[in-house]
mmCIF file of C-alpha atoms in Angstrom:
data_model
loop_
_atom_site.group_PDB
_atom_site.id
_atom_site.type_symbol
_atom_site.label_atom_id
_atom_site.label_comp_id
_atom_site.label_asym_id
_atom_site.label_seq_id
_atom_site.Cartn_x
_atom_site.Cartn_y
_atom_site.Cartn_z
ATOM 1 C CA UNK J 1239 9.096 82.017 126.567
ATOM 2 C CA UNK J 1240 5.961 81.286 124.945
ATOM 3 C CA UNK J 1241 8.050 79.608 121.991
ATOM 4 C CA UNK J 1242 9.472 77.160 124.099
ATOM 5 C CA UNK J 1243 6.599 75.913 126.642
ATOM 6 C CA UNK J 1244 4.684 75.502 123.837
ATOM 7 C CA UNK J 1245 7.700 72.808 122.286
ATOM 8 C CA UNK J 1246 6.402 70.992 125.323
ATOM 9 C CA UNK J 1247 3.067 70.801 124.459
ATOM 10 C CA UNK J 1248 2.644 70.434 120.937
ATOM 11 C CA UNK J 1249 5.705 67.232 121.150
ATOM 12 C CA UNK J 1250 3.940 65.400 123.717
ATOM 13 C CA UNK J 1251 0.064 66.753 123.075
ATOM 14 C CA UNK J 1252 -1.019 67.488 119.544
ATOM 15 C CA UNK J 1253 2.143 65.574 117.987
ATOM 16 C CA UNK J 1254 1.806 62.301 119.923
ATOM 17 C CA UNK J 1255 4.595 60.677 119.578
ATOM 18 C CA UNK J 1256 2.773 57.835 120.092
ATOM 19 C CA UNK J 1257 -1.007 57.997 118.561
ATOM 20 C CA UNK J 1258 0.224 60.530 115.951
ATOM 21 C CA UNK J 1259 3.626 59.447 114.728
ATOM 22 C CA UNK J 1260 4.129 55.526 115.453
ATOM 23 C CA UNK J 1261 7.268 55.800 117.441
ATOM 24 C CA UNK J 1262 7.733 53.565 119.664
ATOM 25 C CA UNK J 1263 4.771 51.251 118.958
ATOM 26 C CA UNK J 1264 6.489 47.730 119.609
ATOM 27 C CA UNK J 1265 6.481 48.696 123.574
ATOM 28 C CA UNK J 1266 3.379 50.994 123.567
ATOM 29 C CA UNK J 1267 1.432 47.361 122.665
ATOM 30 C CA UNK J 1268 4.196 45.064 124.713
ATOM 31 C CA UNK J 1269 4.519 46.532 128.150
ATOM 32 C CA UNK J 1270 0.967 48.235 128.448
ATOM 33 C CA UNK J 1271 -0.678 45.711 130.435
ATOM 34 C CA UNK J 1272 -0.564 46.944 133.678
ATOM 35 C CA UNK J 1273 -0.043 51.059 135.001
ATOM 36 C CA UNK J 1274 2.473 49.792 136.904
ATOM 37 C CA UNK J 1275 5.140 48.464 134.713
ATOM 38 C CA UNK J 1276 4.049 50.861 132.253
ATOM 39 C CA UNK J 1277 3.995 53.990 134.691
ATOM 40 C CA UNK J 1278 8.514 52.841 135.034
ATOM 41 C CA UNK J 1279 9.140 52.641 131.517
ATOM 42 C CA UNK J 1280 7.376 56.220 131.192
ATOM 43 C CA UNK J 1281 9.851 56.966 133.360
ATOM 44 C CA UNK J 1282 13.192 55.621 131.904
ATOM 45 C CA UNK J 1283 12.275 56.755 128.614
ATOM 46 C CA UNK J 1284 11.562 60.667 130.220
ATOM 47 C CA UNK J 1285 14.822 60.305 131.213
ATOM 48 C CA UNK J 1286 16.421 58.377 128.723
ATOM 49 C CA UNK J 1287 14.847 60.622 125.583
ATOM 50 C CA UNK J 1288 15.999 63.811 127.200
ATOM 51 C CA UNK J 1289 19.752 62.903 128.250
ATOM 52 C CA UNK J 1290 19.873 61.453 124.588
ATOM 53 C CA UNK J 1291 18.501 64.488 122.524
ATOM 54 C CA UNK J 1292 20.919 67.182 124.588
ATOM 55 C CA UNK J 1293 23.691 64.948 123.613
ATOM 56 C CA UNK J 1294 22.577 64.204 120.271
ATOM 57 C CA UNK J 1295 22.245 68.078 119.699
ATOM 58 C CA UNK J 1296 25.063 69.246 120.896
ATOM 59 C CA UNK J 1297 26.869 66.294 118.393
ATOM 60 C CA UNK J 1298 25.256 67.434 115.720
ATOM 61 C CA UNK J 1299 26.301 71.177 115.991
ATOM 62 C CA UNK J 1300 29.625 70.499 117.373
ATOM 63 C CA UNK J 1301 30.892 67.905 115.501
ATOM 64 C CA UNK J 1302 29.106 67.320 112.636
ATOM 65 C CA UNK J 1303 28.040 70.743 111.480
ATOM 66 C CA UNK J 1304 31.610 72.003 111.555
ATOM 67 C CA UNK J 1305 32.791 68.978 109.736
ATOM 68 C CA UNK J 1306 31.154 68.782 106.626
ATOM 69 C CA UNK J 1307 29.291 65.435 108.077
ATOM 70 C CA UNK J 1308 25.976 65.758 108.867
ATOM 71 C CA UNK J 1309 25.147 62.411 106.128
ATOM 72 C CA UNK J 1310 26.277 60.470 108.968
ATOM 73 C CA UNK J 1311 24.233 62.065 111.665
ATOM 74 C CA UNK J 1312 22.145 58.168 111.308
ATOM 75 C CA UNK J 1313 24.666 55.875 111.977
ATOM 76 C CA UNK J 1314 26.490 58.382 114.738
ATOM 77 C CA UNK J 1315 23.397 58.793 116.518
ATOM 78 C CA UNK J 1316 22.448 55.031 117.017
ATOM 79 C CA UNK J 1317 25.776 54.502 118.039
ATOM 80 C CA UNK J 1318 25.536 57.442 120.327
ATOM 81 C CA UNK J 1319 22.006 56.524 122.034
ATOM 82 C CA UNK J 1320 23.249 52.782 122.499
ATOM 83 C CA UNK J 1321 26.502 53.980 124.156
ATOM 84 C CA UNK J 1322 24.605 56.467 126.237
ATOM 85 C CA UNK J 1323 22.088 53.794 127.469
ATOM 86 C CA UNK J 1324 25.003 51.579 128.635
ATOM 87 C CA UNK J 1325 27.174 53.969 130.498
ATOM 88 C CA UNK J 1326 23.349 55.581 132.179
ATOM 89 C CA UNK J 1327 23.356 51.872 133.098
ATOM 90 C CA UNK J 1328 26.357 51.085 134.652
ATOM 91 C CA UNK J 1329 26.688 54.592 135.892
ATOM 92 C CA UNK J 1330 22.799 54.378 137.992
ATOM 93 C CA UNK J 1331 24.222 50.897 139.442
ATOM 94 C CA UNK J 1332 27.265 52.413 140.608
ATOM 95 C CA UNK J 1333 25.553 55.301 142.142
ATOM 96 C CA UNK J 1334 21.786 55.162 143.233
ATOM 97 C CA UNK J 1335 21.197 51.476 143.613
ATOM 98 C CA UNK J 1336 17.821 52.696 144.139
ATOM 99 C CA UNK J 1337 17.141 54.518 140.491
ATOM 100 C CA UNK J 1338 18.712 51.437 139.354
ATOM 101 C CA UNK J 1339 16.213 49.295 140.556
ATOM 102 C CA UNK J 1340 13.368 51.591 139.515
ATOM 103 C CA UNK J 1341 14.101 51.678 135.622
ATOM 104 C CA UNK J 1342 17.573 50.230 135.580
ATOM 105 C CA UNK J 1343 15.604 46.797 133.686
ATOM 106 C CA UNK J 1344 14.023 48.981 131.539
ATOM 107 C CA UNK J 1345 17.045 50.646 130.010
ATOM 108 C CA UNK J 1346 18.123 47.560 127.877
ATOM 109 C CA UNK J 1347 15.103 47.966 125.784
ATOM 110 C CA UNK J 1348 14.444 51.533 124.907
ATOM 111 C CA UNK J 1349 18.168 51.519 122.742
ATOM 112 C CA UNK J 1350 16.079 50.125 120.301
ATOM 113 C CA UNK J 1351 12.634 52.311 120.985
ATOM 114 C CA UNK J 1352 12.244 53.415 117.519
ATOM 115 C CA UNK J 1353 11.200 56.669 119.103
ATOM 116 C CA UNK J 1354 14.714 57.968 120.944
ATOM 117 C CA UNK J 1355 16.134 57.872 117.335
ATOM 118 C CA UNK J 1356 13.180 59.730 115.869
ATOM 119 C CA UNK J 1357 13.154 62.077 118.764
ATOM 120 C CA UNK J 1358 17.040 63.182 117.920
ATOM 121 C CA UNK J 1359 16.551 63.339 113.875
ATOM 122 C CA UNK J 1360 13.178 65.339 113.995
ATOM 123 C CA UNK J 1361 15.218 67.712 116.300
ATOM 124 C CA UNK J 1362 17.545 68.247 113.762
ATOM 125 C CA UNK J 1363 15.473 67.804 110.812
ATOM 126 C CA UNK J 1364 13.556 71.059 112.630
ATOM 127 C CA UNK J 1365 16.278 73.000 113.555
ATOM 128 C CA UNK J 1366 15.958 73.691 116.871
ATOM 129 C CA UNK J 1367 18.549 74.639 119.206
ATOM 130 C CA UNK J 1368 20.141 72.773 122.573
ATOM 131 C CA UNK J 1369 16.947 74.626 124.881
ATOM 132 C CA UNK J 1370 14.830 74.120 121.884
ATOM 133 C CA UNK J 1371 16.106 69.870 121.357
ATOM 134 C CA UNK J 1372 15.763 69.465 125.400
ATOM 135 C CA UNK J 1373 12.369 70.218 125.899
ATOM 136 C CA UNK J 1374 11.393 68.504 122.793
ATOM 137 C CA UNK J 1375 13.208 65.451 123.693
ATOM 138 C CA UNK J 1376 11.162 65.955 127.303
ATOM 139 C CA UNK J 1377 7.981 67.092 125.512
ATOM 140 C CA UNK J 1378 7.752 63.558 123.710
ATOM 141 C CA UNK J 1379 9.118 61.497 126.260
ATOM 142 C CA UNK J 1380 6.162 62.979 128.437
ATOM 143 C CA UNK J 1381 3.570 62.599 125.629
ATOM 144 C CA UNK J 1382 4.681 58.721 125.341
ATOM 145 C CA UNK J 1383 3.937 57.746 129.005
ATOM 146 C CA UNK J 1384 1.056 59.754 129.418
ATOM 147 C CA UNK J 1385 -0.758 57.403 126.592
ATOM 148 C CA UNK J 1386 1.271 53.915 127.562
ATOM 149 C CA UNK J 1387 -0.433 55.065 130.907
ATOM 150 C CA UNK J 1388 -3.492 55.943 129.189
ATOM 151 C CA UNK J 1389 -3.505 52.201 127.202
ATOM 152 C CA UNK J 1390 -2.406 50.240 130.374
ATOM 153 C CA UNK J 1391 -5.680 51.794 132.876
ATOM 154 C CA UNK J 1392 -7.793 51.431 129.430
ATOM 155 C CA UNK J 1393 -6.113 47.722 129.893
ATOM 156 C CA UNK J 1394 -6.966 46.395 133.278
ATOM 157 C CA UNK J 1395 -10.372 47.381 132.652
ATOM 158 C CA UNK J 1396 -11.314 45.349 129.614
ATOM 159 C CA UNK J 1397 -9.235 41.885 131.013
ATOM 160 C CA UNK J 1398 -12.287 41.950 132.973
ATOM 161 C CA UNK J 1399 -14.804 42.359 130.436
ATOM 162 C CA UNK J 1400 -16.277 39.929 127.170
ATOM 163 C CA UNK J 1401 -14.553 41.054 124.108
ATOM 164 C CA UNK J 1402 -15.467 39.046 120.998
ATOM 165 C CA UNK J 1403 -13.115 36.237 120.424
ATOM 166 C CA UNK J 1404 -11.795 37.314 117.027
ATOM 167 C CA UNK J 1405 -10.788 40.613 118.287
ATOM 168 C CA UNK J 1406 -9.026 39.306 121.634
ATOM 169 C CA UNK J 1407 -5.457 40.394 122.617
ATOM 170 C CA UNK J 1408 -3.733 42.312 120.062
ATOM 171 C CA UNK J 1409 -6.842 44.158 118.036
ATOM 172 C CA UNK J 1410 -9.161 45.208 120.572
ATOM 173 C CA UNK J 1411 -5.746 46.833 121.672
ATOM 174 C CA UNK J 1412 -4.936 48.642 118.552
ATOM 175 C CA UNK J 1413 -9.202 49.696 118.627
ATOM 176 C CA UNK J 1414 -7.993 51.190 121.760
ATOM 177 C CA UNK J 1415 -5.467 53.115 120.364
ATOM 178 C CA UNK J 1416 -7.380 54.086 117.799
ATOM 179 C CA UNK J 1417 -9.753 55.350 119.628
ATOM 180 C CA UNK J 1418 -6.946 57.023 121.881
ATOM 181 C CA UNK J 1419 -6.138 58.612 118.648
ATOM 182 C CA UNK J 1420 -9.258 60.038 117.941
ATOM 183 C CA UNK J 1421 -9.429 61.477 121.183
ATOM 184 C CA UNK J 1422 -5.886 63.054 120.817
ATOM 185 C CA UNK J 1423 -6.294 64.536 117.435
ATOM 186 C CA UNK J 1424 -8.604 67.069 119.677
ATOM 187 C CA UNK J 1425 -5.251 68.358 121.246
ATOM 188 C CA UNK J 1426 -4.638 70.023 117.569
ATOM 189 C CA UNK J 1427 -7.096 72.978 118.193
ATOM 190 C CA UNK J 1428 -4.102 73.944 120.991
ATOM 191 C CA UNK J 1429 -1.855 74.998 117.671
ATOM 192 C CA UNK J 1430 -1.070 78.053 117.390
ATOM 193 C CA UNK N 290 10.650 22.382 98.130
ATOM 194 C CA UNK N 291 13.986 24.179 97.020
ATOM 195 C CA UNK N 292 15.666 25.740 99.925
ATOM 196 C CA UNK N 293 15.724 29.046 98.378
ATOM 197 C CA UNK N 294 12.093 28.664 97.073
ATOM 198 C CA UNK N 295 11.517 27.961 100.698
ATOM 199 C CA UNK N 296 13.161 31.196 102.174
ATOM 200 C CA UNK N 297 10.201 33.104 99.870
ATOM 201 C CA UNK N 298 7.049 31.253 100.842
ATOM 202 C CA UNK N 299 8.702 31.459 104.188
ATOM 203 C CA UNK N 300 8.984 34.986 104.627
ATOM 204 C CA UNK N 301 5.798 36.210 102.048
ATOM 205 C CA UNK N 302 3.704 33.663 103.772
ATOM 206 C CA UNK N 303 4.469 31.554 106.912
ATOM 207 C CA UNK N 304 6.361 33.881 108.734
ATOM 208 C CA UNK N 305 4.771 37.737 107.259
ATOM 209 C CA UNK N 306 7.224 39.890 108.822
ATOM 210 C CA UNK N 307 3.536 42.450 109.461
ATOM 211 C CA UNK N 308 0.511 39.960 109.870
ATOM 212 C CA UNK N 309 2.392 37.032 111.527
ATOM 213 C CA UNK N 310 5.528 38.170 113.616
ATOM 214 C CA UNK N 311 3.987 41.764 113.802
ATOM 215 C CA UNK N 312 7.339 43.353 113.951
ATOM 216 C CA UNK N 313 8.468 46.741 112.371
ATOM 217 C CA UNK N 314 4.378 48.032 113.475
ATOM 218 C CA UNK N 315 5.727 52.292 113.083
ATOM 219 C CA UNK N 316 6.583 52.231 109.621
ATOM 220 C CA UNK N 317 3.355 49.617 108.807
ATOM 221 C CA UNK N 318 1.233 51.574 110.631
ATOM 222 C CA UNK N 319 2.843 55.569 110.265
ATOM 223 C CA UNK N 320 3.369 55.852 105.926
ATOM 224 C CA UNK N 321 1.078 53.333 104.896
ATOM 225 C CA UNK N 322 -1.203 56.685 104.383
ATOM 226 C CA UNK N 323 -1.297 55.540 100.011
ATOM 227 C CA UNK N 324 -0.313 52.401 98.428
ATOM 228 C CA UNK N 325 2.414 53.997 96.907
ATOM 229 C CA UNK N 326 4.016 55.310 100.435
ATOM 230 C CA UNK N 327 3.806 51.487 101.699
ATOM 231 C CA UNK N 328 5.693 50.199 98.549
ATOM 232 C CA UNK N 329 7.934 52.549 98.287
ATOM 233 C CA UNK N 330 8.527 51.942 101.966
ATOM 234 C CA UNK N 331 8.357 48.330 101.723
ATOM 235 C CA UNK N 332 10.831 48.584 98.650
ATOM 236 C CA UNK N 333 13.637 50.486 100.742
ATOM 237 C CA UNK N 334 13.125 48.156 103.491
ATOM 238 C CA UNK N 335 13.035 45.261 101.133
ATOM 239 C CA UNK N 336 17.186 46.596 99.712
ATOM 240 C CA UNK N 337 18.584 47.576 103.045
ATOM 241 C CA UNK N 338 17.118 43.814 104.313
ATOM 242 C CA UNK N 339 19.030 41.855 101.244
ATOM 243 C CA UNK N 340 22.456 43.733 101.213
ATOM 244 C CA UNK N 341 22.171 43.392 104.963
ATOM 245 C CA UNK N 342 21.872 39.860 105.788
ATOM 246 C CA UNK N 343 23.979 39.457 103.075
ATOM 247 C CA UNK N 344 27.095 41.327 104.581
ATOM 248 C CA UNK N 345 25.852 40.144 107.622
ATOM 249 C CA UNK N 346 26.410 36.612 106.393
ATOM 250 C CA UNK N 347 29.811 37.250 105.147
ATOM 251 C CA UNK N 348 31.010 38.476 107.783
ATOM 252 C CA UNK N 349 29.416 35.761 110.290
ATOM 253 C CA UNK N 350 32.627 33.656 111.202
ATOM 254 C CA UNK N 351 34.330 37.257 111.218
ATOM 255 C CA UNK N 352 31.870 39.321 114.108
ATOM 256 C CA UNK N 353 32.853 38.627 117.971
ATOM 257 C CA UNK N 354 29.314 37.559 119.444
ATOM 258 C CA UNK N 355 30.428 39.484 121.899
ATOM 259 C CA UNK N 356 29.608 42.814 119.714
ATOM 260 C CA UNK N 357 27.713 41.627 117.105
ATOM 261 C CA UNK N 358 25.333 43.662 117.944
ATOM 262 C CA UNK N 359 27.004 46.878 117.810
ATOM 263 C CA UNK N 360 28.852 45.698 114.517
ATOM 264 C CA UNK N 361 25.151 44.777 112.910
ATOM 265 C CA UNK N 362 23.512 48.033 114.143
ATOM 266 C CA UNK N 363 26.631 49.960 112.110
ATOM 267 C CA UNK N 364 26.182 47.506 108.982
ATOM 268 C CA UNK N 365 22.654 48.657 108.930
ATOM 269 C CA UNK N 366 23.020 51.940 109.133
ATOM 270 C CA UNK N 367 25.293 52.827 106.414
ATOM 271 C CA UNK N 368 22.518 50.865 103.891
ATOM 272 C CA UNK N 369 20.016 53.052 105.512
ATOM 273 C CA UNK N 370 22.531 56.594 104.730
ATOM 274 C CA UNK N 371 22.921 55.463 101.282
ATOM 275 C CA UNK N 372 19.563 53.945 100.906
ATOM 276 C CA UNK N 373 18.570 57.844 102.115
ATOM 277 C CA UNK N 374 20.793 59.998 100.003
ATOM 278 C CA UNK N 375 20.093 57.612 96.972
ATOM 279 C CA UNK N 376 16.308 58.285 97.109
ATOM 280 C CA UNK N 377 16.883 62.223 98.087
ATOM 281 C CA UNK N 378 18.748 62.804 94.532
ATOM 282 C CA UNK N 379 16.378 60.474 92.874
ATOM 283 C CA UNK N 380 12.591 60.441 94.401
ATOM 284 C CA UNK N 381 12.761 63.443 96.302
ATOM 285 C CA UNK N 382 9.258 63.149 95.921
ATOM 286 C CA UNK N 383 8.828 59.653 97.498
ATOM 287 C CA UNK N 384 11.583 61.126 99.993
ATOM 288 C CA UNK N 385 9.361 63.778 101.695
ATOM 289 C CA UNK N 386 6.255 61.816 101.702
ATOM 290 C CA UNK N 387 8.510 59.210 103.999
ATOM 291 C CA UNK N 388 10.887 61.561 105.441
ATOM 292 C CA UNK N 389 11.717 60.534 109.264
ATOM 293 C CA UNK N 390 10.854 57.089 108.881
ATOM 294 C CA UNK N 391 13.854 56.636 106.282
ATOM 295 C CA UNK N 392 16.922 57.015 108.696
ATOM 296 C CA UNK N 393 14.683 55.129 111.333
ATOM 297 C CA UNK N 394 14.636 51.733 108.823
ATOM 298 C CA UNK N 395 17.787 51.032 110.851
ATOM 299 C CA UNK N 396 15.505 50.543 113.909
ATOM 300 C CA UNK N 397 13.064 48.193 112.252
ATOM 301 C CA UNK N 398 12.682 44.928 114.254
ATOM 302 C CA UNK N 399 12.791 43.106 111.117
ATOM 303 C CA UNK N 400 16.367 43.647 109.778
ATOM 304 C CA UNK N 401 18.101 42.879 113.003
ATOM 305 C CA UNK N 402 16.104 40.503 113.841
ATOM 306 C CA UNK N 403 16.764 38.666 110.249
ATOM 307 C CA UNK N 404 20.469 39.708 110.854
ATOM 308 C CA UNK N 405 20.181 37.866 114.467
ATOM 309 C CA UNK N 406 18.256 34.944 114.067
ATOM 310 C CA UNK N 407 19.393 34.046 109.988
ATOM 311 C CA UNK N 408 22.174 35.795 108.863
ATOM 312 C CA UNK N 409 24.549 35.276 110.940
ATOM 313 C CA UNK N 410 23.958 31.291 110.941
ATOM 314 C CA UNK N 411 23.474 30.506 107.488
ATOM 315 C CA UNK N 412 25.381 31.176 103.930
ATOM 316 C CA UNK N 413 25.575 34.087 102.189
ATOM 317 C CA UNK N 414 22.838 33.144 99.430
ATOM 318 C CA UNK N 415 20.203 31.972 101.544
ATOM 319 C CA UNK N 416 20.509 34.578 103.337
ATOM 320 C CA UNK N 417 19.771 37.128 100.211
ATOM 321 C CA UNK N 418 16.989 35.355 99.436
ATOM 322 C CA UNK N 419 15.660 34.929 103.255
ATOM 323 C CA UNK N 420 15.995 38.800 102.902
ATOM 324 C CA UNK N 421 14.497 39.045 99.558
ATOM 325 C CA UNK N 422 11.113 36.993 100.870
ATOM 326 C CA UNK N 423 11.420 39.013 104.212
ATOM 327 C CA UNK N 424 11.228 41.945 102.022
ATOM 328 C CA UNK N 425 8.471 41.202 99.635
ATOM 329 C CA UNK N 426 6.150 39.916 102.471
ATOM 330 C CA UNK N 427 6.959 43.613 104.399
ATOM 331 C CA UNK N 428 6.294 44.938 101.120
ATOM 332 C CA UNK N 429 3.309 43.002 100.006
ATOM 333 C CA UNK N 430 1.446 43.757 103.734
ATOM 334 C CA UNK N 431 2.216 47.588 103.738
ATOM 335 C CA UNK N 432 1.043 48.065 100.072
ATOM 336 C CA UNK N 433 -2.040 46.108 101.166
ATOM 337 C CA UNK N 434 -2.571 48.091 104.322
ATOM 338 C CA UNK N 435 -2.123 51.951 102.036
ATOM 339 C CA UNK N 436 -4.243 50.230 99.508
ATOM 340 C CA UNK N 437 -7.349 49.789 102.300
ATOM 341 C CA UNK N 438 -6.228 52.925 103.578
ATOM 342 C CA UNK N 439 -5.968 54.640 100.221
ATOM 343 C CA UNK N 440 -9.367 53.336 98.876
ATOM 344 C CA UNK N 441 -10.834 54.405 102.575
ATOM 345 C CA UNK N 442 -9.839 57.349 102.488
ATOM 346 C CA UNK N 443 -9.344 59.212 99.500
ATOM 347 C CA UNK N 444 -10.872 57.418 97.830
ATOM 348 C CA UNK N 445 -8.226 56.748 94.448
ATOM 349 C CA UNK N 446 -5.713 53.672 94.493
ATOM 350 C CA UNK N 447 -2.361 54.534 93.504
ATOM 351 C CA UNK N 448 -3.157 57.643 93.226
ATOM 352 C CA UNK N 449 -6.143 56.724 90.220
ATOM 353 C CA UNK N 450 -9.381 57.892 91.108
ATOM 354 C CA UNK N 451 -11.668 54.382 91.369
ATOM 355 C CA UNK N 452 -14.744 55.590 93.672
ATOM 356 C CA UNK N 453 -17.752 57.099 91.854
ATOM 357 C CA UNK N 454 -18.618 60.913 92.878
ATOM 358 C CA UNK N 455 -21.112 60.581 95.099
ATOM 359 C CA UNK N 456 -19.063 58.735 98.035
ATOM 360 C CA UNK N 457 -17.341 60.870 100.561
ATOM 361 C CA UNK N 458 -14.069 59.573 101.123
ATOM 362 C CA UNK N 459 -13.665 58.674 104.946
ATOM 363 C CA UNK N 460 -10.820 61.147 105.705
ATOM 364 C CA UNK N 461 -9.831 59.616 109.054
ATOM 365 C CA UNK N 462 -8.656 56.621 107.328
ATOM 366 C CA UNK N 463 -6.026 58.544 105.876
ATOM 367 C CA UNK N 464 -5.195 60.109 109.168
ATOM 368 C CA UNK N 465 -3.438 58.675 112.686
ATOM 369 C CA UNK N 466 -6.257 56.666 114.067
ATOM 370 C CA UNK N 467 -7.208 54.573 110.481
ATOM 371 C CA UNK N 468 -4.010 53.636 110.718
ATOM 372 C CA UNK N 469 -4.822 51.391 113.863
ATOM 373 C CA UNK N 470 -8.567 51.169 113.119
ATOM 374 C CA UNK N 471 -6.898 48.912 110.217
ATOM 375 C CA UNK N 472 -4.465 46.971 110.898
ATOM 376 C CA UNK N 473 -7.024 46.368 114.170
ATOM 377 C CA UNK N 474 -9.296 44.879 111.536
ATOM 378 C CA UNK N 475 -7.196 42.798 109.522
ATOM 379 C CA UNK N 476 -5.845 40.760 112.441
ATOM 380 C CA UNK N 477 -9.351 40.428 113.912
ATOM 381 C CA UNK N 478 -10.229 38.634 110.348
ATOM 382 C CA UNK N 479 -7.409 37.078 110.723
ATOM 383 C CA UNK N 480 -8.046 35.783 113.850
ATOM 384 C CA UNK N 481 -12.012 34.800 112.708
ATOM 385 C CA UNK N 482 -10.504 32.336 110.309
ATOM 386 C CA UNK N 483 -7.929 30.557 112.908
ATOM 387 C CA UNK N 484 -4.785 31.929 110.795
ATOM 388 C CA UNK N 485 -2.557 31.618 113.801
ATOM 389 C CA UNK N 486 -0.280 35.075 114.512
ATOM 390 C CA UNK N 487 1.635 35.677 117.149
ATOM 391 C CA UNK N 488 -0.172 38.647 117.305
ATOM 392 C CA UNK N 489 -1.404 37.947 119.935
ATOM 393 C CA UNK N 490 1.373 36.261 122.306
ATOM 394 C CA UNK N 491 3.542 39.949 121.770
ATOM 395 C CA UNK N 492 0.794 41.817 123.327
ATOM 396 C CA UNK N 493 -0.260 39.389 126.276
ATOM 397 C CA UNK N 494 3.593 38.360 127.040
ATOM 398 C CA UNK N 495 6.633 40.791 125.547
ATOM 399 C CA UNK N 496 7.474 43.462 123.670
ATOM 400 C CA UNK N 497 7.986 42.705 119.982
ATOM 401 C CA UNK N 498 11.064 44.132 119.361
ATOM 402 C CA UNK N 499 13.469 41.537 117.881
ATOM 403 C CA UNK N 500 16.527 41.739 120.082
ATOM 404 C CA UNK N 501 14.883 42.839 123.225
ATOM 405 C CA UNK N 502 12.431 39.904 123.386
ATOM 406 C CA UNK N 503 13.552 38.007 125.639
ATOM 407 C CA UNK N 504 14.940 40.823 127.649
ATOM 408 C CA UNK N 505 11.748 42.048 127.738
ATOM 409 C CA UNK N 506 9.866 38.748 128.651
ATOM 410 C CA UNK N 507 12.537 38.158 131.363
ATOM 411 C CA UNK N 508 11.315 41.920 132.621
ATOM 412 C CA UNK N 509 7.934 40.835 133.190
ATOM 413 C CA UNK N 510 8.746 38.448 134.777
ATOM 414 C CA UNK N 511 10.393 40.555 137.467
ATOM 415 C CA UNK N 512 7.608 42.254 137.274
ATOM 416 C CA UNK N 513 5.497 40.007 138.247
ATOM 417 C CA UNK N 514 7.189 38.297 140.960
ATOM 418 C CA UNK N 515 7.411 41.061 142.814
#
């Protein structure tokens, strides 16, 4: 039980997907202007990454390993993720318009978010079983959400400040990310 | 200027994927802990990009428009798997250092972006040169960032010690925050000397990712309307 909890803590805080592994940087920098927008994106990411790590783990253990095709994992995973996102989008549109309205517009964005593929591949690399994979996926996505909401909060404040001209736009956002990464390094003390 | 020279100039200088277009940020930040890793990542991406541009350009009249993105992804993913297996066999050291970021070349925006923007509309030979130009631009950018981080963070250049003994390396530069710091300063310098980058527009308006760019912009607009 402790080891399962440790997986969530490790993936969410200690090895934060954005700030220490640099996955999903595009949307981290691109969709972090407003807290509300980033929270919705975070919700969609949690949903998709948890689901896709479950499916990827099942596929790897019950299809690729028995058939001795593990070297095809990159191709299989990216196709499965793309298809999964499409199916989820269509399913939500039909079955629960409320959730679709909240998350729907973010779903297509997530397909090429490298965090999704990255988590599936890391799970396989670390030899996680099904439950561990799902928890690792969930933890990673929670870590992404925490990071993007924090950055959006900082950016909403920075908008009102006088930033030196060369640092306006991307550089100041990257500097904030650097400071956040330093802060997150403190979590490595939690590692067992 | 001959068209193929123009393609290479375009990729290396005018539309440098890392510094000007701000594409493919994941590997740019993640693997540049040393100049050698940056160079290795750049060359792997260059190889995949050149071959994928060539194949996609050859198939540009065969692939139906509706399924072009899945088709491109399959082509790119196959090539990446080939590169991954070759690297595991012949360069195990580099393979270990780059790790998960090798298979993640598949989702590198530069590759799908060039396929969509150039290779799918232009003849094979020019597409090869477009791939070489963009790949070289990416390689040069990664090597520069890697050099800066390696020099400041461990006091070496390509593994050779160059700093005098009394200078203590600043270890933070080879850790995660160093990547953000170095890139922030490089982009700030480019802003300072008025080299126009797309960086600011990307962060201001839409997600940097190629095929999704238009979708993100629409997303943000929809949010604004609400």
